[in-house]
Coordinates of N, CA, C and O in Angstrom, one line a residue:
I30 N 0.3 -1.4 -0.2 CA 0.5 0.0 -0.4 C 0.4 1.2 -0.4 O 0.5 2.0 -1.0
E31 N 1.9 1.8 1.1 CA 2.5 2.3 0.8 C 3.0 2.9 -0.1 O 4.0 3.9 -0.9
K32 N 3.7 2.0 -1.4 CA 4.2 1.6 -3.0 C 3.6 2.3 -3.6 O 3.6 3.3 -4.7
V33 N 2.6 2.2 -3.8 CA 1.0 2.4 -4.4 C 1.1 4.5 -4.5 O 1.0 5.0 -4.9
K34 N 1.2 4.2 -2.6 CA 0.5 6.0 -2.3 C 1.8 6.6 -2.2 O 2.1 7.7 -3.3
E35 N 3.2 6.4 -2.7 CA 4.0 6.6 -2.8 C 4.3 7.2 -5.1 O 5.1 8.6 -5.0
N36 N 3.7 6.1 -5.6 CA 3.8 6.0 -6.5 C 2.9 7.2 -8.2 O 3.2 7.4 -8.7
I37 N 2.0 6.0 -6.7 CA 0.4 6.9 -7.6 C -0.5 7.2 -6.5 O -0.9 7.0 -5.8
P38 N -0.5 8.8 -5.8 CA -0.6 9.5 -4.4 C -1.8 10.1 -4.9 O -2.8 9.8 -4.3
E39 N -2.4 10.5 -6.1 CA -4.2 10.2 -6.4 C -5.0 8.5 -6.3 O -6.0 8.7 -6.1
A40 N -3.8 7.7 -6.0 CA -4.9 6.2 -5.4 C -5.6 6.5 -4.1 O -5.0 6.6 -2.9
K41 N -6.3 6.2 -4.4 CA -7.1 5.9 -3.1 C -7.4 4.0 -2.8 O -7.1 3.3 -3.4
T42 N -6.2 3.7 -1.3 CA -6.2 2.7 -1.2 C -6.3 3.0 0.4 O -7.2 3.1 0.6
M43 N -6.4 1.1 0.4 CA -7.3 0.5 1.9 C -6.6 -0.7 2.3 O -6.8 -1.5 1.6
Q44 N -6.8 -0.8 3.8 CA -6.8 -2.2 4.1 C -7.7 -3.2 4.2 O -7.8 -2.1 5.9
F45 N -8.2 -4.3 4.4 CA -9.6 -4.1 5.3 C -9.2 -6.2 5.8 O -8.3 -5.9 4.9
N46 N -9.7 -6.8 6.7 CA -9.9 -7.9 6.3 C -10.6 -8.6 5.6 O -12.0 -8.5 5.3
M47 N -10.5 -9.3 4.6 CA -11.1 -10.0 3.7 C -11.8 -11.1 4.2 O -12.4 -11.2 3.2
K48 N -11.9 -11.3 5.2 CA -12.9 -12.5 5.6 C -14.0 -11.9 6.1 O -15.2 -12.2 5.9
E49 N -14.0 -10.7 6.6 CA -15.4 -9.7 6.6 C -16.0 -9.6 5.1 O -15.3 -9.1 4.3
K50 N -17.3 -9.1 5.5 CA -17.8 -8.1 4.4 C -16.9 -7.4 3.9 O -16.5 -6.1 5.1
M51 N -17.1 -6.9 2.4 CA -15.7 -5.8 1.9 C -16.8 -4.6 2.4 O -18.3 -4.5 2.4
P52 N -16.6 -3.7 3.4 CA -17.2 -1.5 3.5 C -16.9 -1.3 1.6 O -16.7 -0.3 2.0
F53 N -17.4 -2.2 1.1 CA -18.7 -1.2 0.0 C -19.7 -1.5 -0.4 O -19.8 -2.4 -0.6
G54 N -20.3 -0.9 -1.5 CA -21.4 -1.1 -2.0 C -21.2 -2.2 -3.1 O -20.3 -2.7 -3.8
D55 N -22.6 -2.7 -3.7 CA -22.9 -3.5 -4.6 C -22.2 -2.7 -6.2 O -22.5 -1.9 -6.4
E56 N -21.8 -3.7 -6.7 CA -21.2 -3.3 -7.9 C -20.6 -1.9 -8.3 O -20.9 -0.7 -9.0
L57 N -19.9 -1.0 -7.6 CA -18.8 -0.6 -7.3 C -17.9 -0.2 -8.1 O -17.3 1.0 -8.9
F58 N -17.2 -1.2 -8.1 CA -15.7 -1.1 -9.1 C -15.3 -1.7 -9.9 O -15.9 -2.3 -10.7
E59 N -14.9 -1.1 -11.6 CA -14.5 -1.7 -12.5 C -13.3 -2.6 -12.5 O -12.8 -3.0 -13.0
F60 N -11.8 -2.3 -11.8 CA -11.1 -3.1 -11.7 C -11.2 -3.5 -10.4 O -11.0 -1.7 -9.2
I61 N -10.1 -4.5 -9.6 CA -9.5 -4.6 -8.7 C -8.6 -5.4 -8.5 O -8.0 -6.7 -9.6
I62 N -6.8 -5.4 -7.9 CA -6.0 -6.6 -7.5 C -6.0 -6.5 -6.6 O -5.7 -6.0 -4.9
A63 N -5.4 -8.1 -6.2 CA -4.8 -8.3 -5.4 C -3.7 -9.5 -5.4 O -3.4 -10.6 -6.1
N64 N -2.4 -9.4 -5.1 CA -1.6 -9.1 -5.4 C -1.1 -10.3 -4.3 O -0.7 -9.9 -3.5
K65 N -0.8 -11.9 -4.5 CA -0.6 -12.8 -3.3 C -0.9 -12.5 -2.0 O -1.0 -12.8 -1.0
S66 N -2.7 -12.4 -2.2 CA -3.4 -12.0 -0.7 C -4.6 -13.1 -1.1 O -4.9 -12.8 0.9
I67 N -4.9 -13.5 -1.8 CA -6.5 -14.5 -1.5 C -5.7 -16.0 -1.7 O -7.1 -16.7 -1.5
H68 N -4.7 -16.7 -1.0 CA -4.4 -17.8 -1.0 C -3.8 -18.0 0.2 O -3.3 -19.7 0.1
Y69 N -4.6 -17.6 1.7 CA -4.8 -18.0 2.1 C -5.8 -18.5 3.5 O -5.2 -18.7 4.6
F70 N -6.4 -18.8 2.9 CA -7.4 -18.9 3.1 C -8.3 -21.0 3.6 O -8.1 -21.0 2.0
S71 N -9.1 -20.7 3.8 CA -9.6 -22.5 3.6 C -10.0 -22.2 2.3 O -11.2 -20.9 1.9
E72 N -11.0 -23.7 2.4 CA -11.9 -23.2 0.9 C -12.9 -22.7 0.9 O -14.0 -21.7 0.1
Q73 N -14.0 -22.5 2.2 CA -15.0 -21.8 2.6 C -14.5 -20.4 2.6 O -15.3 -19.6 1.6
E74 N -13.5 -20.0 3.2 CA -12.9 -18.3 3.1 C -12.6 -18.5 1.6 O -12.9 -16.9 1.5
T75 N -12.2 -19.0 1.3 CA -12.0 -18.3 0.0 C -13.5 -18.5 -0.9 O -13.2 -17.1 -1.7
R76 N -13.6 -18.6 -1.2 CA -15.6 -18.6 -2.0 C -16.5 -17.8 -1.1 O -17.1 -16.9 -2.6
Q77 N -16.0 -17.3 -0.3 CA -17.0 -16.4 0.8 C -15.9 -15.3 0.2 O -16.6 -14.0 -0.4
I78 N -14.3 -15.1 0.3 CA -13.4 -13.4 -0.7 C -14.4 -13.4 -1.8 O -14.4 -12.4 -2.4
I79 N -14.2 -14.7 -2.7 CA -14.9 -14.2 -4.5 C -15.9 -13.9 -4.1 O -15.9 -13.0 -5.3
N80 N -16.9 -14.5 -3.7 CA -18.1 -13.5 -3.5 C -18.2 -12.3 -3.6 O -18.9 -12.0 -4.1
E81 N -17.8 -12.0 -2.3 CA -17.9 -10.5 -2.0 C -17.0 -9.7 -3.2 O -17.5 -8.8 -3.5
L82 N -16.0 -10.4 -4.3 CA -15.1 -9.5 -5.0 C -16.4 -9.2 -6.6 O -16.6 -8.3 -7.0
H83 N -16.9 -10.7 -6.7 CA -17.9 -10.2 -8.0 C -19.0 -9.3 -7.2 O -19.5 -8.7 -8.0
R84 N -19.5 -9.6 -6.1 CA -20.9 -8.1 -4.8 C -20.3 -7.1 -5.5 O -21.2 -6.0 -6.1
I85 N -18.9 -6.5 -5.7 CA -18.5 -5.3 -5.2 C -17.8 -4.7 -6.9 O -18.0 -3.7 -6.8
L86 N -17.6 -5.3 -8.3 CA -17.5 -5.5 -8.7 C -18.8 -5.2 -9.9 O -19.4 -6.1 -10.0
K87 N -17.8 -4.2 -10.9 CA -19.5 -4.0 -12.0 C -19.3 -5.2 -13.2 O -18.5 -5.7 -13.5
I88 N -20.9 -5.5 -13.8 CA -20.6 -6.3 -14.9 C -19.4 -5.5 -15.5 O -19.2 -4.4 -16.7
N89 N -19.6 -6.9 -16.5 CA -17.9 -6.5 -16.8 C -16.7 -6.0 -16.2 O -15.8 -5.1 -17.3
G90 N -17.0 -5.8 -15.3 CA -15.7 -5.5 -14.2 C -14.6 -6.8 -13.8 O -14.7 -7.5 -14.4
V91 N -13.2 -6.4 -13.6 CA -11.6 -6.9 -14.0 C -11.5 -7.1 -12.5 O -11.1 -6.4 -12.2
F92 N -11.0 -8.6 -11.9 CA -10.6 -9.0 -10.5 C -8.9 -9.9 -11.7 O -9.2 -10.4 -11.9
A93 N -8.4 -9.2 -11.0 CA -6.2 -8.9 -11.3 C -5.9 -9.5 -9.7 O -5.5 -9.1 -9.4
F94 N -5.3 -10.9 -9.9 CA -5.4 -11.7 -9.3 C -3.0 -12.4 -9.9 O -3.5 -13.0 -10.4
V95 N -2.4 -12.7 -8.5 CA -1.5 -13.4 -8.3 C -1.9 -14.4 -6.9 O -1.9 -13.5 -5.7
V96 N -2.3 -16.0 -7.4 CA -1.7 -16.4 -6.4 C 0.5 -18.0 -6.4 O -0.1 -17.8 -7.6
N97 N -0.7 -18.2 -5.3 CA 0.6 -19.6 -5.0 C 0.6 -20.6 -6.0 O -1.3 -21.1 -6.6
S98 N 1.3 -21.2 -6.6 CA 1.3 -22.5 -7.6 C 1.3 -23.7 -7.8 O 2.3 -23.4 -6.3
T99 N 0.1 -24.8 -7.4 CA 1.2 -26.3 -7.3 C 2.1 -26.5 -6.9 O 2.2 -27.3 -7.2
N100 N 2.8 -25.9 -8.2 CA 4.3 -26.2 -8.8 C 5.0 -25.7 -7.6 O 6.6 -25.5 -8.0
D101 N 4.8 -25.0 -6.9 CA 5.4 -23.8 -6.2 C 6.1 -24.7 -4.5 O 6.3 -24.3 -3.2
K102 N 7.6 -25.5 -5.0 CA 8.2 -26.3 -4.7 C 8.9 -25.8 -3.1 O 9.0 -26.1 -2.6
N103 N 9.7 -24.3 -3.2 CA 10.5 -24.2 -2.8 C 9.2 -23.4 -1.6 O 10.2 -22.2 -0.6
F104 N 7.9 -23.2 -1.8 CA 7.6 -22.6 -1.1 C 6.2 -23.1 -0.4 O 5.0 -22.3 0.5
G105 N 7.0 -24.4 0.0 CA 6.0 -24.9 0.2 C 4.6 -25.4 -0.1 O 3.8 -26.6 0.9
A106 N 4.9 -25.6 -1.4 CA 3.6 -26.6 -1.7 C 3.0 -28.5 -1.7 O 4.8 -28.5 -1.8
G107 N 2.2 -28.0 -1.6 CA 2.3 -30.4 -0.9 C 4.0 -30.6 0.4 O 3.2 -31.8 0.6
Q108 N 3.7 -29.0 1.1 CA 4.1 -29.8 2.3 C 4.0 -29.3 3.5 O 2.6 -28.6 3.5
G109 N 4.5 -29.7 4.0 CA 3.5 -29.3 5.6 C 1.8 -30.7 6.1 O 2.0 -31.4 5.6
R110 N 2.2 -29.6 7.2 CA 0.0 -30.6 7.1 C -0.8 -30.3 6.5 O -1.1 -29.3 6.4
K111 N -2.0 -30.8 6.4 CA -2.7 -30.9 5.0 C -3.8 -30.5 5.6 O -4.4 -31.5 6.3
L112 N -4.8 -29.8 5.3 CA -6.4 -29.4 5.5 C -6.7 -29.7 5.3 O -8.5 -29.4 5.1
E113 N -6.8 -29.8 3.8 CA -7.7 -29.5 3.0 C -7.4 -30.0 1.6 O -5.6 -29.6 1.2
E114 N -7.7 -30.5 0.4 CA -6.7 -30.2 -0.9 C -6.4 -29.4 -1.3 O -7.1 -27.6 -1.7
N115 N -4.9 -29.2 -1.2 CA -4.0 -27.9 -2.3 C -4.3 -26.7 -1.0 O -3.1 -25.2 -1.3
F116 N -4.4 -27.3 -0.3 CA -4.7 -26.0 1.3 C -3.6 -27.5 2.8 O -4.2 -28.0 3.6
Y117 N -2.3 -26.5 2.7 CA -1.7 -26.6 4.1 C -1.2 -25.2 4.9 O -1.3 -24.5 5.2
E118 N -1.1 -26.4 6.4 CA -0.3 -25.0 7.4 C 1.4 -25.2 7.0 O 1.2 -26.6 7.0
V119 N 2.2 -24.0 6.8 CA 3.6 -24.6 5.8 C 3.9 -23.0 7.7 O 4.0 -22.0 7.6
R120 N 5.0 -24.1 7.4 CA 6.0 -23.0 8.6 C 4.8 -21.7 10.2 O 5.3 -20.4 9.5
G121 N 3.8 -22.1 10.0 CA 3.0 -21.4 10.9 C 2.1 -20.9 10.3 O 0.9 -20.2 11.1
T122 N 1.9 -21.1 9.0 CA 1.5 -20.3 8.0 C 0.4 -21.1 7.5 O 0.5 -21.6 6.5
T123 N -0.8 -20.6 7.1 CA -1.7 -21.7 5.6 C -2.1 -20.7 4.5 O -1.8 -19.8 4.6
K124 N -1.7 -22.0 3.9 CA -0.5 -21.2 2.3 C -2.2 -22.4 1.6 O -1.9 -23.8 1.4
R125 N -3.1 -21.6 0.4 CA -3.6 -22.4 -0.2 C -3.1 -22.9 -2.0 O -2.6 -21.5 -1.9
F126 N -2.7 -23.7 -2.8 CA -2.1 -23.5 -3.7 C -3.3 -24.3 -4.9 O -3.4 -24.7 -4.9
F127 N -3.0 -23.4 -5.4 CA -3.9 -23.1 -6.9 C -3.2 -23.9 -8.7 O -1.8 -23.8 -8.6
D128 N -4.0 -25.3 -9.1 CA -4.2 -24.9 -10.1 C -4.7 -24.9 -11.0 O -5.7 -24.2 -11.0
E129 N -4.2 -25.0 -12.4 CA -5.9 -24.5 -13.5 C -6.9 -24.8 -12.9 O -7.7 -24.3 -13.2
A130 N -7.5 -26.1 -12.5 CA -8.5 -26.5 -12.1 C -9.4 -26.3 -11.3 O -10.6 -25.1 -11.6
S131 N -8.4 -25.5 -9.8 CA -9.4 -25.5 -9.6 C -9.4 -24.2 -8.9 O -10.2 -23.2 -8.2
L132 N -8.6 -22.8 -10.5 CA -8.9 -22.0 -10.4 C -10.4 -21.5 -11.4 O -11.0 -20.7 -11.2
K133 N -10.5 -22.5 -11.8 CA -11.5 -22.6 -13.5 C -12.7 -23.2 -11.6 O -14.1 -22.9 -12.0
K134 N -13.0 -24.0 -10.7 CA -13.7 -24.3 -9.7 C -13.9 -22.4 -9.3 O -15.1 -22.6 -9.0
F135 N -13.6 -21.9 -8.4 CA -13.8 -21.5 -7.5 C -14.0 -19.5 -8.5 O -14.9 -19.4 -8.3
F136 N -13.6 -20.0 -10.1 CA -14.0 -19.0 -10.6 C -14.8 -19.2 -11.7 O -14.6 -19.6 -13.0
D137 N -16.1 -19.9 -11.4 CA -17.3 -20.8 -12.4 C -17.6 -19.9 -13.8 O -17.4 -18.8 -13.6
S138 N -17.2 -20.4 -14.6 CA -17.8 -20.1 -15.9 C -19.0 -19.4 -15.5 O -19.3 -18.8 -17.3
E139 N -20.7 -19.4 -15.5 CA -21.3 -18.9 -14.9 C -21.4 -18.1 -14.3 O -22.6 -16.6 -14.9
H140 N -20.6 -16.7 -13.8 CA -19.9 -15.8 -13.1 C -19.0 -14.9 -13.3 O -18.9 -13.9 -13.5
W141 N -17.9 -16.2 -14.3 CA -17.1 -14.8 -14.5 C -15.9 -15.9 -16.1 O -16.5 -16.7 -16.7
E142 N -15.3 -14.5 -16.4 CA -14.8 -15.3 -18.0 C -12.9 -15.1 -17.4 O -12.8 -14.1 -17.8
F143 N -11.9 -15.6 -17.6 CA -11.2 -16.2 -17.2 C -10.5 -14.9 -18.8 O -10.7 -15.4 -19.7
V144 N -10.2 -13.8 -18.7 CA -9.2 -12.6 -19.8 C -7.5 -13.2 -19.9 O -7.2 -12.6 -20.8
Y145 N -7.3 -13.8 -19.0 CA -5.6 -14.2 -18.7 C -5.7 -15.3 -17.9 O -5.8 -15.0 -16.5
M146 N -4.4 -15.7 -17.8 CA -4.1 -17.1 -17.2 C -3.2 -17.3 -17.5 O -2.9 -18.0 -18.8
S147 N -2.9 -17.8 -16.7 CA -0.9 -17.8 -17.7 C 0.3 -18.1 -15.7 O 0.1 -17.6 -15.0
E148 N 1.0 -19.8 -15.6 CA 1.5 -20.1 -14.3 C 3.3 -19.4 -14.8 O 3.5 -19.9 -16.3
G149 N 3.6 -19.1 -14.2 CA 5.2 -18.4 -13.9 C 5.7 -19.0 -12.8 O 5.4 -18.2 -11.7
E150 N 7.2 -18.4 -13.7 CA 8.4 -18.1 -11.8 C 8.6 -16.9 -12.5 O 9.1 -16.0 -12.8
I151 N 8.8 -16.6 -10.8 CA 8.5 -15.3 -10.6 C 10.1 -15.4 -9.3 O 10.3 -15.8 -8.9
Q152 N 10.8 -14.3 -9.5 CA 12.0 -14.4 -7.5 C 11.9 -12.8 -6.8 O 10.9 -12.6 -7.6
D153 N 12.0 -13.6 -6.2 CA 11.3 -13.5 -4.7 C 12.2 -13.1 -3.9 O 13.0 -13.6 -3.3
D154 N 12.7 -11.5 -4.0 CA 13.8 -11.6 -2.8 C 13.9 -11.2 -1.9 O 15.1 -10.8 -1.4
R155 N 12.6 -11.7 -0.7 CA 12.8 -11.6 0.8 C 13.4 -13.4 1.0 O 14.2 -13.1 1.9
I156 N 13.4 -14.0 -0.2 CA 13.4 -15.4 -0.1 C 15.7 -15.3 0.3 O 16.5 -15.2 -0.8
K157 N 16.5 -15.7 0.5 CA 17.7 -15.5 0.9 C 18.6 -17.1 1.1 O 17.8 -17.3 2.9
T158 N 19.6 -17.6 0.9 CA 20.2 -18.3 1.3 C 21.5 -18.5 1.9 O 21.8 -17.3 1.8
V159 N 22.4 -19.1 2.4 CA 23.3 -18.9 2.9 C 24.7 -19.1 1.7 O 25.1 -18.5 1.2
Q160 N 23.9 -20.1 0.6 CA 25.5 -20.2 -0.4 C 24.1 -20.0 -1.2 O 23.5 -20.1 -1.8
L161 N 26.1 -19.0 -2.0 CA 25.3 -17.9 -3.2 C 25.2 -18.6 -4.5 O 24.2 -18.1 -4.7
D162 N 25.8 -20.2 -5.0 CA 25.1 -20.7 -5.8 C 23.7 -21.4 -6.3 O 23.5 -21.1 -7.0
K163 N 23.6 -21.3 -5.5 CA 21.9 -21.7 -5.0 C 20.6 -20.2 -4.1 O 20.1 -21.3 -4.6
E164 N 20.8 -19.6 -4.3 CA 20.3 -18.0 -4.2 C 19.1 -18.5 -5.0 O 17.9 -18.3 -5.0
K165 N 19.6 -18.1 -5.4 CA 19.0 -17.9 -7.3 C 17.4 -18.9 -7.4 O 16.8 -18.8 -7.4
E166 N 17.7 -20.6 -7.4 CA 17.5 -21.4 -7.6 C 16.5 -21.2 -6.5 O 15.5 -21.4 -6.4
A167 N 16.9 -21.1 -5.1 CA 16.0 -21.4 -3.9 C 14.7 -20.4 -3.8 O 14.0 -20.1 -3.2
S168 N 15.0 -18.7 -4.7 CA 13.6 -18.2 -4.3 C 13.2 -17.5 -5.3 O 12.4 -16.8 -5.8
K169 N 13.0 -18.9 -6.3 CA 12.2 -19.4 -7.5 C 11.0 -19.0 -6.9 O 10.8 -20.5 -6.5
K170 N 9.5 -18.5 -7.5 CA 8.1 -18.6 -7.3 C 7.9 -19.0 -7.8 O 7.6 -18.2 -9.2
I171 N 6.7 -19.6 -8.0 CA 6.1 -20.0 -8.6 C 4.2 -20.1 -8.7 O 4.0 -20.3 -7.6
T172 N 3.7 -19.0 -9.1 CA 2.2 -18.2 -9.6 C 2.0 -18.9 -10.4 O 2.4 -18.7 -11.0
W173 N 0.0 -18.2 -10.1 CA -0.7 -18.0 -11.6 C -0.8 -16.6 -11.3 O -1.1 -16.1 -10.6
T174 N -0.7 -15.7 -12.3 CA -1.8 -15.0 -12.9 C -2.1 -14.7 -14.0 O -2.3 -15.2 -14.9
C175 N -3.5 -14.5 -13.3 CA -4.7 -14.2 -13.7 C -5.9 -12.6 -13.9 O -5.4 -12.1 -12.7
M176 N -6.7 -13.5 -15.0 CA -7.4 -11.8 -15.0 C -9.1 -12.0 -15.1 O -8.6 -13.4 -15.8
V177 N -10.0 -11.8 -14.5 CA -11.2 -12.7 -14.7 C -12.3 -11.0 -14.6 O -12.4 -10.6 -14.2
K178 N -12.8 -11.7 -16.0 CA -13.9 -10.4 -16.3 C -15.8 -11.2 -15.6 O -16.3 -12.7 -15.8
K179 N -16.3 -10.5 -15.2 CA -17.5 -10.3 -14.1 C -18.6 -10.3 -15.1 O -18.3 -9.4 -15.8
I180 N -19.3 -12.0 -16.2 CA -19.9 -11.5 -16.9 C -21.8 -11.4 -16.2 O -21.8 -11.7 -17.5
K181 N -21.8 -12.2 -15.2 CA -23.4 -11.9 -14.2 C -23.4 -11.6 -13.0 O -22.6 -12.6 -12.0

């Protein structure tokens, strides 16, 4: 949020608990961004969050997001204590990992249209290792970058 305020001072930003009803009216937004923030929740909570996003987006509004991939082995995919399918407790934090099928399940074709979906590797500078030759490999993070349009 601080970087957005710094680089786009006219942008209105807000931080809130996504598990609660979002503090906005119905069909208010044309575009919403969530960068690596909707993958910390149970299936029920994830569905509730997506329903809230659907509620506050206008028809033809777009939701752009980045989430963990089931191929993200460096960051806990398939590791830790399994709580649900593709949902684990990893080092004290809950994390959901997505594959293409689960993305399409959460963003059903009756209400959403995928306008962009790509699985890829990003560099996560927050992760450091002791051995410099392994640093680049250990900091590779696999994510899905998606945009869905509200169609109904």
